[in-house]
PDB file of C-alpha atoms in Angstrom:
ATOM      1  CA  MET Q   1      -1.665   3.220   0.137  1.00  0.00           C
ATOM      2  CA  LEU Q   2       0.958   3.066   2.824  1.00  0.00           C
ATOM      3  CA  ASN Q   3       0.939  -0.689   2.726  1.00  0.00           C
ATOM      4  CA  MET Q   4       0.181  -1.447  -0.899  1.00  0.00           C
ATOM      5  CA  ALA Q   5       3.812  -2.308  -1.562  1.00  0.00           C
ATOM      6  CA  LEU Q   6       3.735  -4.978   1.125  1.00  0.00           C
ATOM      7  CA  MET Q   7       0.440  -6.328  -0.152  1.00  0.00           C
ATOM      8  CA  LEU Q   8       1.824  -6.703  -3.663  1.00  0.00           C
ATOM      9  CA  ALA Q   9       4.496  -8.944  -2.240  1.00  0.00           C
ATOM     10  CA  TYR Q  10       1.879 -11.460  -1.158  1.00  0.00           C
ATOM     11  CA  TYR Q  11       1.693 -12.551  -4.751  1.00  0.00           C
ATOM     12  CA  VAL Q  12       5.461 -13.113  -4.590  1.00  0.00           C
ATOM     13  CA  ASP Q  13       6.035 -12.507  -8.306  1.00  0.00           C
ATOM     14  CA  VAL Q  14       5.185  -8.820  -8.112  1.00  0.00           C
ATOM     15  CA  PRO Q  15       6.197  -7.927 -11.674  1.00  0.00           C
ATOM     16  CA  THR Q  16       3.386 -10.114 -13.037  1.00  0.00           C
ATOM     17  CA  ALA Q  17       1.220  -7.069 -12.498  1.00  0.00           C
ATOM     18  CA  GLY Q  18       2.294  -6.247 -16.006  1.00  0.00           C
ATOM     19  CA  VAL Q  19       6.021  -5.710 -15.537  1.00  0.00           C
ATOM     20  CA  GLN Q  20       8.140  -8.305 -17.241  1.00  0.00           C
ATOM     21  CA  ARG Q  21      10.625  -9.815 -14.851  1.00  0.00           C
ATOM     22  CA  GLN Q  22      14.239  -9.110 -15.706  1.00  0.00           C
ATOM     23  CA  HIS Q  23      16.719 -11.670 -14.490  1.00  0.00           C
ATOM     24  CA  HIS Q  24      19.001  -9.390 -12.503  1.00  0.00           C
ATOM     25  CA  HIS Q  25      19.485 -11.038  -9.147  1.00  0.00           C
ATOM     26  CA  HIS Q  26      21.064  -8.426  -6.890  1.00  0.00           C
ATOM     27  CA  PRO Q  27      19.311  -8.858  -3.535  1.00  0.00           C
ATOM     28  CA  VAL Q  28      21.376  -6.228  -1.729  1.00  0.00           C
ATOM     29  CA  PHE Q  29      20.549  -3.605  -4.335  1.00  0.00           C
ATOM     30  CA  GLY Q  30      16.914  -4.740  -4.336  1.00  0.00           C
ATOM     31  CA  ALA Q  31      16.782  -4.386  -0.557  1.00  0.00           C
ATOM     32  CA  PHE Q  32      18.318  -0.915  -0.812  1.00  0.00           C
ATOM     33  CA  LEU Q  33      15.687   0.165  -3.337  1.00  0.00           C
ATOM     34  CA  LYS Q  34      12.950  -1.297  -1.158  1.00  0.00           C
ATOM     35  CA  LEU Q  35      14.128   0.720   1.851  1.00  0.00           C
ATOM     36  CA  VAL Q  36      14.305   3.849  -0.299  1.00  0.00           C
ATOM     37  CA  SER Q  37      10.689   3.292  -1.384  1.00  0.00           C
ATOM     38  CA  VAL Q  38       9.618   2.842   2.240  1.00  0.00           C
ATOM     39  CA  VAL Q  39      11.291   6.122   3.206  1.00  0.00           C
ATOM     40  CA  LEU Q  40       9.733   7.942   0.239  1.00  0.00           C
ATOM     41  CA  LEU Q  41       6.204   6.703   0.936  1.00  0.00           C
ATOM     42  CA  SER Q  42       6.519   7.297   4.682  1.00  0.00           C
ATOM     43  CA  THR Q  43       7.715  10.840   4.018  1.00  0.00           C
ATOM     44  CA  MET Q  44       4.756  11.349   1.689  1.00  0.00           C
ATOM     45  CA  ALA Q  45       2.442  10.292   4.530  1.00  0.00           C
ATOM     46  CA  ALA Q  46       4.236  12.686   6.878  1.00  0.00           C
ATOM     47  CA  CYS Q  47       3.575  15.519   4.405  1.00  0.00           C
ATOM     48  CA  VAL Q  48      -0.130  14.663   4.371  1.00  0.00           C
ATOM     49  CA  LYS Q  49      -0.244  14.554   8.163  1.00  0.00           C
ATOM     50  CA  TYR Q  50       1.638  17.846   8.414  1.00  0.00           C
ATOM     51  CA  LEU Q  51      -0.981  19.557   6.261  1.00  0.00           C
ATOM     52  CA  GLY Q  52      -3.579  18.162   8.670  1.00  0.00           C
ATOM     53  CA  ALA Q  53      -7.046  19.658   8.515  1.00  0.00           C
ATOM     54  CA  GLU Q  54      -5.883  22.930   6.974  1.00  0.00           C
ATOM     55  CA  ILE Q  55      -5.985  21.524   3.434  1.00  0.00           C
ATOM     56  CA  PRO Q  56      -8.871  19.190   2.473  1.00  0.00           C
ATOM     57  CA  ILE Q  57      -7.850  15.615   1.743  1.00  0.00           C
ATOM     58  CA  GLY Q  58      -9.524  15.775  -1.660  1.00  0.00           C
ATOM     59  CA  GLU Q  59      -7.372  18.729  -2.662  1.00  0.00           C
ATOM     60  CA  ILE Q  60      -4.205  16.845  -1.681  1.00  0.00           C
ATOM     61  CA  ILE Q  61      -5.269  13.678  -3.527  1.00  0.00           C
ATOM     62  CA  PHE Q  62      -6.175  15.698  -6.627  1.00  0.00           C
ATOM     63  CA  ALA Q  63      -2.719  17.289  -6.736  1.00  0.00           C
ATOM     64  CA  ARG Q  64      -1.046  13.951  -6.070  1.00  0.00           C
ATOM     65  CA  GLY Q  65      -3.023  12.278  -8.852  1.00  0.00           C
ATOM     66  CA  LEU Q  66      -2.213  15.061 -11.324  1.00  0.00           C
ATOM     67  CA  ILE Q  67       1.507  14.858 -10.594  1.00  0.00           C
ATOM     68  CA  SER Q  68       1.430  11.067 -10.871  1.00  0.00           C
ATOM     69  CA  ILE Q  69      -0.373  11.182 -14.229  1.00  0.00           C
ATOM     70  CA  VAL Q  70       2.147  13.624 -15.686  1.00  0.00           C
ATOM     71  CA  VAL Q  71       5.133  11.581 -14.471  1.00  0.00           C
ATOM     72  CA  LEU Q  72       3.715   8.231 -15.619  1.00  0.00           C
ATOM     73  CA  ALA Q  73       2.659   9.585 -19.010  1.00  0.00           C
ATOM     74  CA  GLY Q  74       6.173  10.971 -19.460  1.00  0.00           C
ATOM     75  CA  ILE Q  75       7.736   7.617 -18.605  1.00  0.00           C
ATOM     76  CA  ALA Q  76       5.375   5.784 -20.964  1.00  0.00           C
ATOM     77  CA  TRP Q  77       6.038   8.233 -23.810  1.00  0.00           C
ATOM     78  CA  SER Q  78       9.830   8.004 -23.410  1.00  0.00           C
ATOM     79  CA  THR Q  79       9.932   4.197 -23.197  1.00  0.00           C
ATOM     80  CA  ALA Q  80       7.204   2.231 -24.957  1.00  0.00           C
ATOM     81  CA  GLY Q  81       5.076   5.084 -26.276  1.00  0.00           C
ATOM     82  CA  LEU Q  82       1.709   6.401 -25.114  1.00  0.00           C
ATOM     83  CA  GLY Q  83       0.104   3.243 -26.486  1.00  0.00           C
ATOM     84  CA  LEU Q  84       1.243   1.628 -23.253  1.00  0.00           C
ATOM     85  CA  LEU Q  85      -1.520   3.543 -21.485  1.00  0.00           C
ATOM     86  CA  ILE Q  86      -4.296   1.903 -23.519  1.00  0.00           C
ATOM     87  CA  ALA Q  87      -6.284  -0.276 -21.115  1.00  0.00           C
ATOM     88  CA  LYS Q  88      -7.193  -3.852 -21.999  1.00  0.00           C
ATOM     89  CA  ASN Q  89      -9.760  -4.419 -19.262  1.00  0.00           C
ATOM     90  CA  TRP Q  90     -11.759  -1.335 -18.321  1.00  0.00           C
ATOM     91  CA  ARG Q  91     -13.950  -3.090 -15.766  1.00  0.00           C
ATOM     92  CA  SER Q  92     -10.976  -4.399 -13.798  1.00  0.00           C
ATOM     93  CA  HIS Q  93      -9.307  -0.990 -13.949  1.00  0.00           C
ATOM     94  CA  ALA Q  94     -12.463   0.704 -12.679  1.00  0.00           C
ATOM     95  CA  ALA Q  95     -12.952  -1.737  -9.793  1.00  0.00           C
ATOM     96  CA  ARG Q  96      -9.318  -1.762  -8.727  1.00  0.00           C
ATOM     97  CA  SER Q  97      -8.894   2.002  -9.056  1.00  0.00           C
ATOM     98  CA  LEU Q  98     -12.099   2.848  -7.185  1.00  0.00           C
ATOM     99  CA  ALA Q  99     -11.234   0.502  -4.296  1.00  0.00           C
ATOM    100  CA  GLY Q 100      -7.705   1.931  -4.145  1.00  0.00           C
ATOM    101  CA  THR Q 101      -9.036   5.479  -4.203  1.00  0.00           C
ATOM    102  CA  ILE Q 102     -11.387   4.814  -1.279  1.00  0.00           C
ATOM    103  CA  ALA Q 103      -8.486   3.244   0.619  1.00  0.00           C
ATOM    104  CA  MET Q 104      -6.363   6.340  -0.004  1.00  0.00           C
ATOM    105  CA  PHE Q 105      -9.108   8.673   1.219  1.00  0.00           C
ATOM    106  CA  CYS Q 106      -9.512   6.536   4.358  1.00  0.00           C
ATOM    107  CA  TRP Q 107      -5.806   6.465   5.146  1.00  0.00           C
ATOM    108  CA  PHE Q 108      -5.236  10.152   4.471  1.00  0.00           C
ATOM    109  CA  PHE Q 109      -8.209  10.967   6.690  1.00  0.00           C
ATOM    110  CA  GLY Q 110      -6.862   8.568   9.314  1.00  0.00           C
ATOM    111  CA  LEU Q 111      -3.570  10.451   9.328  1.00  0.00           C
ATOM    112  CA  THR Q 112      -5.419  13.545  10.548  1.00  0.00           C
ATOM    113  CA  LEU Q 113      -7.062  11.615  13.398  1.00  0.00           C
ATOM    114  CA  LEU Q 114      -4.501   9.122  14.678  1.00  0.00           C
ATOM    115  CA  PRO Q 115      -0.865   9.261  15.732  1.00  0.00           C
ATOM    116  CA  PHE Q 116       1.473   8.429  12.859  1.00  0.00           C
ATOM    117  CA  ALA Q 117       2.676   5.129  14.352  1.00  0.00           C
ATOM    118  CA  ASP Q 118      -0.877   3.980  15.143  1.00  0.00           C
ATOM    119  CA  LEU Q 119      -2.061   4.567  11.593  1.00  0.00           C
ATOM    120  CA  THR Q 120       0.994   2.858  10.120  1.00  0.00           C
ATOM    121  CA  ALA Q 121       0.543  -0.196  12.340  1.00  0.00           C
ATOM    122  CA  LEU Q 122      -3.109  -0.486  11.334  1.00  0.00           C
ATOM    123  CA  THR Q 123      -2.184  -0.503   7.648  1.00  0.00           C
ATOM    124  CA  PHE Q 124      -0.344  -3.764   8.294  1.00  0.00           C
ATOM    125  CA  THR Q 125      -3.728  -5.461   8.674  1.00  0.00           C
ATOM    126  CA  SER Q 126      -4.362  -5.364   4.908  1.00  0.00           C
ATOM    127  CA  PRO Q 127      -2.838  -8.822   4.213  1.00  0.00           C
ATOM    128  CA  MET Q 128      -5.075 -10.328   6.891  1.00  0.00           C
ATOM    129  CA  PHE Q 129      -8.187  -8.813   5.336  1.00  0.00           C
ATOM    130  CA  LEU Q 130      -6.953 -10.012   1.953  1.00  0.00           C
ATOM    131  CA  THR Q 131      -6.768 -13.577   3.292  1.00  0.00           C
ATOM    132  CA  VAL Q 132     -10.345 -13.363   4.573  1.00  0.00           C
ATOM    133  CA  LEU Q 133     -11.649 -11.824   1.338  1.00  0.00           C
ATOM    134  CA  ALA Q 134      -9.873 -14.482  -0.746  1.00  0.00           C
ATOM    135  CA  MET Q 135     -11.599 -17.151   1.309  1.00  0.00           C
ATOM    136  CA  LEU Q 136     -15.019 -15.526   0.915  1.00  0.00           C
ATOM    137  CA  PHE Q 137     -14.917 -14.506  -2.746  1.00  0.00           C
ATOM    138  CA  LEU Q 138     -12.151 -16.524  -4.423  1.00  0.00           C
ATOM    139  CA  ASP Q 139     -12.911 -19.847  -2.715  1.00  0.00           C
ATOM    140  CA  GLU Q 140      -9.352 -20.092  -1.424  1.00  0.00           C
ATOM    141  CA  ARG Q 141      -8.861 -22.533   1.413  1.00  0.00           C
ATOM    142  CA  ILE Q 142      -7.307 -21.287   4.619  1.00  0.00           C
ATOM    143  CA  HIS Q 143      -5.202 -23.923   6.299  1.00  0.00           C
ATOM    144  CA  GLY Q 144      -3.597 -24.044   9.728  1.00  0.00           C
ATOM    145  CA  PHE Q 145      -0.785 -21.565   9.161  1.00  0.00           C
ATOM    146  CA  ARG Q 146      -3.020 -18.797   7.873  1.00  0.00           C
ATOM    147  CA  TRP Q 147      -5.684 -19.419  10.537  1.00  0.00           C
ATOM    148  CA  THR Q 148      -2.915 -19.036  13.101  1.00  0.00           C
ATOM    149  CA  ALA Q 149      -1.795 -15.827  11.406  1.00  0.00           C
ATOM    150  CA  LEU Q 150      -5.325 -14.414  11.456  1.00  0.00           C
ATOM    151  CA  ILE Q 151      -5.831 -15.211  15.132  1.00  0.00           C
ATOM    152  CA  VAL Q 152      -2.463 -13.737  16.104  1.00  0.00           C
ATOM    153  CA  GLY Q 153      -2.916 -10.697  13.860  1.00  0.00           C
ATOM    154  CA  PHE Q 154      -6.418  -9.766  14.939  1.00  0.00           C
ATOM    155  CA  THR Q 155      -5.407 -10.222  18.575  1.00  0.00           C
ATOM    156  CA  GLY Q 156      -2.721  -7.614  17.903  1.00  0.00           C
ATOM    157  CA  VAL Q 157      -5.318  -5.345  16.300  1.00  0.00           C
ATOM    158  CA  LEU Q 158      -7.573  -5.554  19.350  1.00  0.00           C
ATOM    159  CA  ILE Q 159      -4.651  -4.640  21.591  1.00  0.00           C
ATOM    160  CA  MET Q 160      -3.716  -1.646  19.411  1.00  0.00           C
ATOM    161  CA  ILE Q 161      -7.197  -0.203  19.058  1.00  0.00           C
ATOM    162  CA  GLY Q 162      -8.158  -0.741  22.707  1.00  0.00           C
ATOM    163  CA  PRO Q 163      -7.027   2.699  23.937  1.00  0.00           C
ATOM    164  CA  HIS Q 164      -8.868   4.391  21.057  1.00  0.00           C
ATOM    165  CA  LEU Q 165     -12.151   2.763  22.028  1.00  0.00           C
ATOM    166  CA  SER Q 166     -11.985   3.975  25.621  1.00  0.00           C
ATOM    167  CA  PHE Q 167     -14.450   6.664  26.611  1.00  0.00           C
ATOM    168  CA  GLY Q 168     -12.960  10.124  26.635  1.00  0.00           C
ATOM    169  CA  SER Q 169      -9.714   9.208  24.874  1.00  0.00           C
ATOM    170  CA  GLY Q 170      -8.426   8.075  21.530  1.00  0.00           C
ATOM    171  CA  SER Q 171     -10.216   8.295  18.210  1.00  0.00           C
ATOM    172  CA  PRO Q 172     -12.739   5.545  17.371  1.00  0.00           C
ATOM    173  CA  LEU Q 173     -13.434   7.292  14.061  1.00  0.00           C
ATOM    174  CA  GLY Q 174      -9.738   7.240  13.206  1.00  0.00           C
ATOM    175  CA  VAL Q 175      -9.579   3.504  13.914  1.00  0.00           C
ATOM    176  CA  ALA Q 176     -12.718   2.865  11.850  1.00  0.00           C
ATOM    177  CA  VAL Q 177     -11.553   4.742   8.749  1.00  0.00           C
ATOM    178  CA  SER Q 178      -8.040   3.276   8.987  1.00  0.00           C
ATOM    179  CA  LEU Q 179      -9.325  -0.286   9.140  1.00  0.00           C
ATOM    180  CA  GLY Q 180     -11.741   0.607   6.351  1.00  0.00           C
ATOM    181  CA  GLY Q 181      -8.742   1.695   4.311  1.00  0.00           C
ATOM    182  CA  ALA Q 182      -7.107  -1.673   4.962  1.00  0.00           C
ATOM    183  CA  VAL Q 183     -10.225  -3.512   3.768  1.00  0.00           C
ATOM    184  CA  PHE Q 184     -10.535  -1.494   0.558  1.00  0.00           C
ATOM    185  CA  SER Q 185      -6.817  -1.840  -0.063  1.00  0.00           C
ATOM    186  CA  ALA Q 186      -7.253  -5.615   0.173  1.00  0.00           C
ATOM    187  CA  LEU Q 187     -10.154  -5.385  -2.286  1.00  0.00           C
ATOM    188  CA  ALA Q 188      -7.963  -3.404  -4.670  1.00  0.00           C
ATOM    189  CA  LEU Q 189      -5.362  -6.140  -4.628  1.00  0.00           C
ATOM    190  CA  MET Q 190      -8.012  -8.790  -5.274  1.00  0.00           C
ATOM    191  CA  PHE Q 191      -8.981  -6.945  -8.435  1.00  0.00           C
ATOM    192  CA  LEU Q 192      -5.301  -6.487  -9.264  1.00  0.00           C
ATOM    193  CA  ARG Q 193      -4.865 -10.253  -9.223  1.00  0.00           C
ATOM    194  CA  SER Q 194      -7.367 -10.593 -12.080  1.00  0.00           C
ATOM    195  CA  MET Q 195      -5.320  -8.067 -14.065  1.00  0.00           C
ATOM    196  CA  SER Q 196      -2.062  -9.967 -13.586  1.00  0.00           C
ATOM    197  CA  GLY Q 197      -0.500 -12.964 -15.244  1.00  0.00           C
ATOM    198  CA  GLY Q 198      -0.274 -13.713 -18.928  1.00  0.00           C
ATOM    199  CA  GLY Q 199      -1.470 -10.867 -21.092  1.00  0.00           C
ATOM    200  CA  GLY Q 200      -2.033  -8.705 -18.033  1.00  0.00           C
ATOM    201  CA  GLU Q 201      -1.770  -4.947 -17.805  1.00  0.00           C
ATOM    202  CA  HIS Q 202       1.539  -3.163 -17.393  1.00  0.00           C
ATOM    203  CA  ALA Q 203       2.246  -1.786 -13.915  1.00  0.00           C
ATOM    204  CA  ILE Q 204       2.520   1.748 -15.322  1.00  0.00           C
ATOM    205  CA  THR Q 205      -0.888   1.363 -16.979  1.00  0.00           C
ATOM    206  CA  ILE Q 206      -2.487   0.151 -13.752  1.00  0.00           C
ATOM    207  CA  THR Q 207      -0.942   2.966 -11.717  1.00  0.00           C
ATOM    208  CA  PHE Q 208      -1.888   5.546 -14.361  1.00  0.00           C
ATOM    209  CA  TYR Q 209      -5.587   4.702 -14.240  1.00  0.00           C
ATOM    210  CA  PHE Q 210      -5.547   4.487 -10.462  1.00  0.00           C
ATOM    211  CA  SER Q 211      -4.060   7.994 -10.359  1.00  0.00           C
ATOM    212  CA  LEU Q 212      -6.599   9.220 -12.920  1.00  0.00           C
ATOM    213  CA  THR Q 213      -9.495   7.745 -10.938  1.00  0.00           C
ATOM    214  CA  SER Q 214      -8.296   9.213  -7.654  1.00  0.00           C
ATOM    215  CA  MET Q 215      -7.853  12.622  -9.285  1.00  0.00           C
ATOM    216  CA  VAL Q 216     -11.366  12.602 -10.795  1.00  0.00           C
ATOM    217  CA  CYS Q 217     -12.976  11.449  -7.543  1.00  0.00           C
ATOM    218  CA  ALA Q 218     -11.021  14.039  -5.580  1.00  0.00           C
ATOM    219  CA  ALA Q 219     -12.162  16.779  -7.969  1.00  0.00           C
ATOM    220  CA  PHE Q 220     -15.756  16.341  -6.795  1.00  0.00           C
ATOM    221  CA  THR Q 221     -14.715  17.345  -3.294  1.00  0.00           C
ATOM    222  CA  ALA Q 222     -13.998  20.814  -4.676  1.00  0.00           C
ATOM    223  CA  LEU Q 223     -17.762  21.407  -4.482  1.00  0.00           C
ATOM    224  CA  GLY Q 224     -17.283  21.696  -0.727  1.00  0.00           C
ATOM    225  CA  GLY Q 225     -14.736  24.437  -1.208  1.00  0.00           C
ATOM    226  CA  TRP Q 226     -10.966  24.258  -1.568  1.00  0.00           C
ATOM    227  CA  PRO Q 227      -8.909  26.922   0.195  1.00  0.00           C
ATOM    228  CA  MET Q 228      -5.980  28.504  -1.611  1.00  0.00           C
ATOM    229  CA  PRO Q 229      -2.805  26.957  -0.098  1.00  0.00           C
ATOM    230  CA  THR Q 230       0.027  29.146   1.069  1.00  0.00           C
ATOM    231  CA  ALA Q 231       3.388  28.941  -0.670  1.00  0.00           C
ATOM    232  CA  GLU Q 232       4.634  26.537   2.006  1.00  0.00           C
ATOM    233  CA  GLN Q 233       1.536  24.359   1.682  1.00  0.00           C
ATOM    234  CA  TRP Q 234       1.879  24.258  -2.131  1.00  0.00           C
ATOM    235  CA  LEU Q 235       5.452  23.064  -1.653  1.00  0.00           C
ATOM    236  CA  ILE Q 236       4.370  20.308   0.740  1.00  0.00           C
ATOM    237  CA  ILE Q 237       1.465  19.241  -1.496  1.00  0.00           C
ATOM    238  CA  GLY Q 238       3.809  19.023  -4.477  1.00  0.00           C
ATOM    239  CA  ALA Q 239       6.361  17.110  -2.434  1.00  0.00           C
ATOM    240  CA  ALA Q 240       3.686  14.624  -1.330  1.00  0.00           C
ATOM    241  CA  GLY Q 241       2.630  13.992  -4.925  1.00  0.00           C
ATOM    242  CA  LEU Q 242       6.171  13.570  -6.204  1.00  0.00           C
ATOM    243  CA  LEU Q 243       7.229  11.381  -3.280  1.00  0.00           C
ATOM    244  CA  GLY Q 244       4.189   9.155  -3.798  1.00  0.00           C
ATOM    245  CA  VAL Q 245       4.804   8.370  -7.455  1.00  0.00           C
ATOM    246  CA  LEU Q 246       8.568   8.014  -6.979  1.00  0.00           C
ATOM    247  CA  GLY Q 247       7.995   5.679  -4.042  1.00  0.00           C
ATOM    248  CA  GLN Q 248       5.747   3.447  -6.140  1.00  0.00           C
ATOM    249  CA  LEU Q 249       8.200   3.351  -9.044  1.00  0.00           C
ATOM    250  CA  VAL Q 250      11.211   2.584  -6.839  1.00  0.00           C
ATOM    251  CA  MET Q 251       9.218  -0.102  -5.055  1.00  0.00           C
ATOM    252  CA  THR Q 252       8.336  -1.769  -8.359  1.00  0.00           C
ATOM    253  CA  LEU Q 253      11.959  -1.584  -9.479  1.00  0.00           C
ATOM    254  CA  SER Q 254      13.171  -3.211  -6.251  1.00  0.00           C
ATOM    255  CA  TYR Q 255      11.302  -6.415  -7.074  1.00  0.00           C
ATOM    256  CA  ARG Q 256      13.244  -6.748 -10.313  1.00  0.00           C
ATOM    257  CA  TYR Q 257      16.464  -7.241  -8.391  1.00  0.00           C
ATOM    258  CA  ALA Q 258      15.355  -9.415  -5.469  1.00  0.00           C
ATOM    259  CA  GLU Q 259      12.663 -11.933  -4.632  1.00  0.00           C
ATOM    260  CA  ALA Q 260       9.640 -10.594  -2.798  1.00  0.00           C
ATOM    261  CA  SER Q 261      10.145 -13.142  -0.034  1.00  0.00           C
ATOM    262  CA  THR Q 262      13.525 -11.515   0.637  1.00  0.00           C
ATOM    263  CA  ILE Q 263      12.648  -7.830   0.653  1.00  0.00           C
ATOM    264  CA  ALA Q 264       8.908  -7.653   1.440  1.00  0.00           C
ATOM    265  CA  PRO Q 265       9.466  -7.780   5.226  1.00  0.00           C
ATOM    266  CA  LEU Q 266      11.461  -4.544   4.920  1.00  0.00           C
ATOM    267  CA  GLU Q 267       8.101  -2.809   4.523  1.00  0.00           C
ATOM    268  CA  TYR Q 268       7.670  -3.131   8.277  1.00  0.00           C
ATOM    269  CA  THR Q 269      10.495  -0.639   8.797  1.00  0.00           C
ATOM    270  CA  SER Q 270       7.863   1.976   7.978  1.00  0.00           C
ATOM    271  CA  LEU Q 271       6.665   1.594  11.573  1.00  0.00           C
ATOM    272  CA  LEU Q 272      10.074   2.632  12.885  1.00  0.00           C
ATOM    273  CA  ILE Q 273      10.114   5.575  10.493  1.00  0.00           C
ATOM    274  CA  ALA Q 274       6.621   6.552  11.642  1.00  0.00           C
ATOM    275  CA  VAL Q 275       7.772   6.477  15.279  1.00  0.00           C
ATOM    276  CA  VAL Q 276      10.733   8.715  14.462  1.00  0.00           C
ATOM    277  CA  TYR Q 277       8.698  11.128  12.320  1.00  0.00           C
ATOM    278  CA  GLY Q 278       5.928  11.191  14.905  1.00  0.00           C
ATOM    279  CA  ARG Q 279       8.366  12.141  17.639  1.00  0.00           C
ATOM    280  CA  LEU Q 280      10.356  14.697  15.624  1.00  0.00           C
ATOM    281  CA  PHE Q 281       7.579  16.495  13.761  1.00  0.00           C
ATOM    282  CA  PHE Q 282       4.342  15.833  15.645  1.00  0.00           C
ATOM    283  CA  ASP Q 283       5.461  15.375  19.262  1.00  0.00           C
ATOM    284  CA  GLU Q 284       3.894  11.900  19.393  1.00  0.00           C
ATOM    285  CA  THR Q 285       4.976   8.991  21.555  1.00  0.00           C
ATOM    286  CA  PRO Q 286       3.467   5.557  20.757  1.00  0.00           C
ATOM    287  CA  GLN Q 287       1.469   3.992  23.555  1.00  0.00           C
ATOM    288  CA  LEU Q 288       2.393   0.651  25.082  1.00  0.00           C
ATOM    289  CA  SER Q 289      -0.490  -0.969  23.197  1.00  0.00           C
ATOM    290  CA  ILE Q 290       1.263  -0.255  19.886  1.00  0.00           C
ATOM    291  CA  TRP Q 291       4.520  -1.855  21.047  1.00  0.00           C
ATOM    292  CA  ILE Q 292       2.594  -4.965  22.107  1.00  0.00           C
ATOM    293  CA  GLY Q 293       0.021  -5.226  19.328  1.00  0.00           C
ATOM    294  CA  ALA Q 294       2.083  -4.191  16.297  1.00  0.00           C
ATOM    295  CA  PRO Q 295       4.620  -7.052  16.630  1.00  0.00           C
ATOM    296  CA  LEU Q 296       1.708  -9.528  16.644  1.00  0.00           C
ATOM    297  CA  VAL Q 297       0.317  -8.021  13.433  1.00  0.00           C
ATOM    298  CA  ILE Q 298       3.798  -8.094  11.877  1.00  0.00           C
ATOM    299  CA  ILE Q 299       4.251 -11.755  12.878  1.00  0.00           C
ATOM    300  CA  ALA Q 300       0.894 -12.543  11.282  1.00  0.00           C
ATOM    301  CA  GLY Q 301       1.958 -10.784   8.093  1.00  0.00           C
ATOM    302  CA  LEU Q 302       5.218 -12.705   7.952  1.00  0.00           C
ATOM    303  CA  ILE Q 303       3.391 -16.005   8.432  1.00  0.00           C
ATOM    304  CA  ILE Q 304       1.046 -15.169   5.542  1.00  0.00           C
ATOM    305  CA  LEU Q 305       3.984 -14.094   3.392  1.00  0.00           C
ATOM    306  CA  TRP Q 306       5.865 -17.311   4.144  1.00  0.00           C
ATOM    307  CA  ARG Q 307       2.778 -19.383   3.308  1.00  0.00           C
ATOM    308  CA  GLU Q 308       2.242 -17.556   0.018  1.00  0.00           C
ATOM    309  CA  TYR Q 309       5.904 -18.035  -0.832  1.00  0.00           C
ATOM    310  CA  ARG Q 310       5.651 -21.778  -0.200  1.00  0.00           C
ATOM    311  CA  ARG Q 311       2.534 -21.975  -2.326  1.00  0.00           C
ATOM    312  CA  HIS Q 312       4.270 -20.072  -5.099  1.00  0.00           C
ATOM    313  CA  LEU Q 313       7.165 -22.559  -5.032  1.00  0.00           C
ATOM    314  CA  ALA Q 314       4.733 -25.473  -5.207  1.00  0.00           C
ATOM    315  CA  LEU Q 315       2.914 -23.972  -8.192  1.00  0.00           C
ATOM    316  CA  THR Q 316       6.237 -23.285  -9.901  1.00  0.00           C
ATOM    317  CA  ARG Q 317       7.277 -26.917  -9.492  1.00  0.00           C
ATOM    318  CA  VAL Q 318       3.981 -28.103 -10.965  1.00  0.00           C
ATOM    319  CA  VAL Q 319       4.392 -25.854 -14.014  1.00  0.00           C
ATOM    320  CA  THR Q 320       8.019 -26.921 -14.423  1.00  0.00           C
ATOM    321  CA  ASP Q 321       7.232 -30.604 -14.153  1.00  0.00           C
ATOM    322  CA  SER Q 322       4.438 -30.340 -16.680  1.00  0.00           C
TER     323      SER Q 322
END
């Protein structure tokens, strides 16, 4: 969830996920919107971490999904009508939404186990897992640049998770569920690719069914018992839900005003925000391993992004020439 915006950028033409591109080229405004979305989504994550173990993750995800559904249905009704929410491909929606829901559960659980900066840095591994999955299941070839990115990136991962695997310190479980979230997030984007392109689903439709799926799955966790939140906790839960859907919408809007290759790297500012939030609200100070490993993962992500951008340009030239 925290890194889904960055992952979408790896397809460069983000609005093909159902949103028709509008030719308004204002890169500065697009970059501003992108930064706003990063702040919104990072603040949402901080709300989840603040609630910690006092409120079950399923209860938080249920509330977030409900708020998202209401907001998205309202937007659909006021723009194109509720017919916009009619799905064209139920199987793709189910696969993408279920993978995204598992990723959200993993990352929210990881927030309760790991320092904020550690979790955020681990979410940056999603594009690397996406590259591996594309090679295994989509028969995509990995050439020198992306092999280099994978080697550099996974070296950074090993450096970051090292302290958490030491006996008597860290949280191996937190690392495991966070990396699991990155894998399922990559799977979600693989399914999203099949829903994109000509005749694909609208971004609001995709997000609506993801929110609906996460809400339904989260409802089953009520069988384990949901405590009644205090007034302050209700406020934070509501804020998390509203910040999440607003962050997604602003992120989508940002790609209408600037190319993904220009603004996607701004997603990495979420690590700086996580460091600040971690220090101010959770008394956390990132270990040296994060400062060494995270830049390697970020470099790997930028290499993959640059390679995807070059491939996109090549495909565009082929279509234009034909």
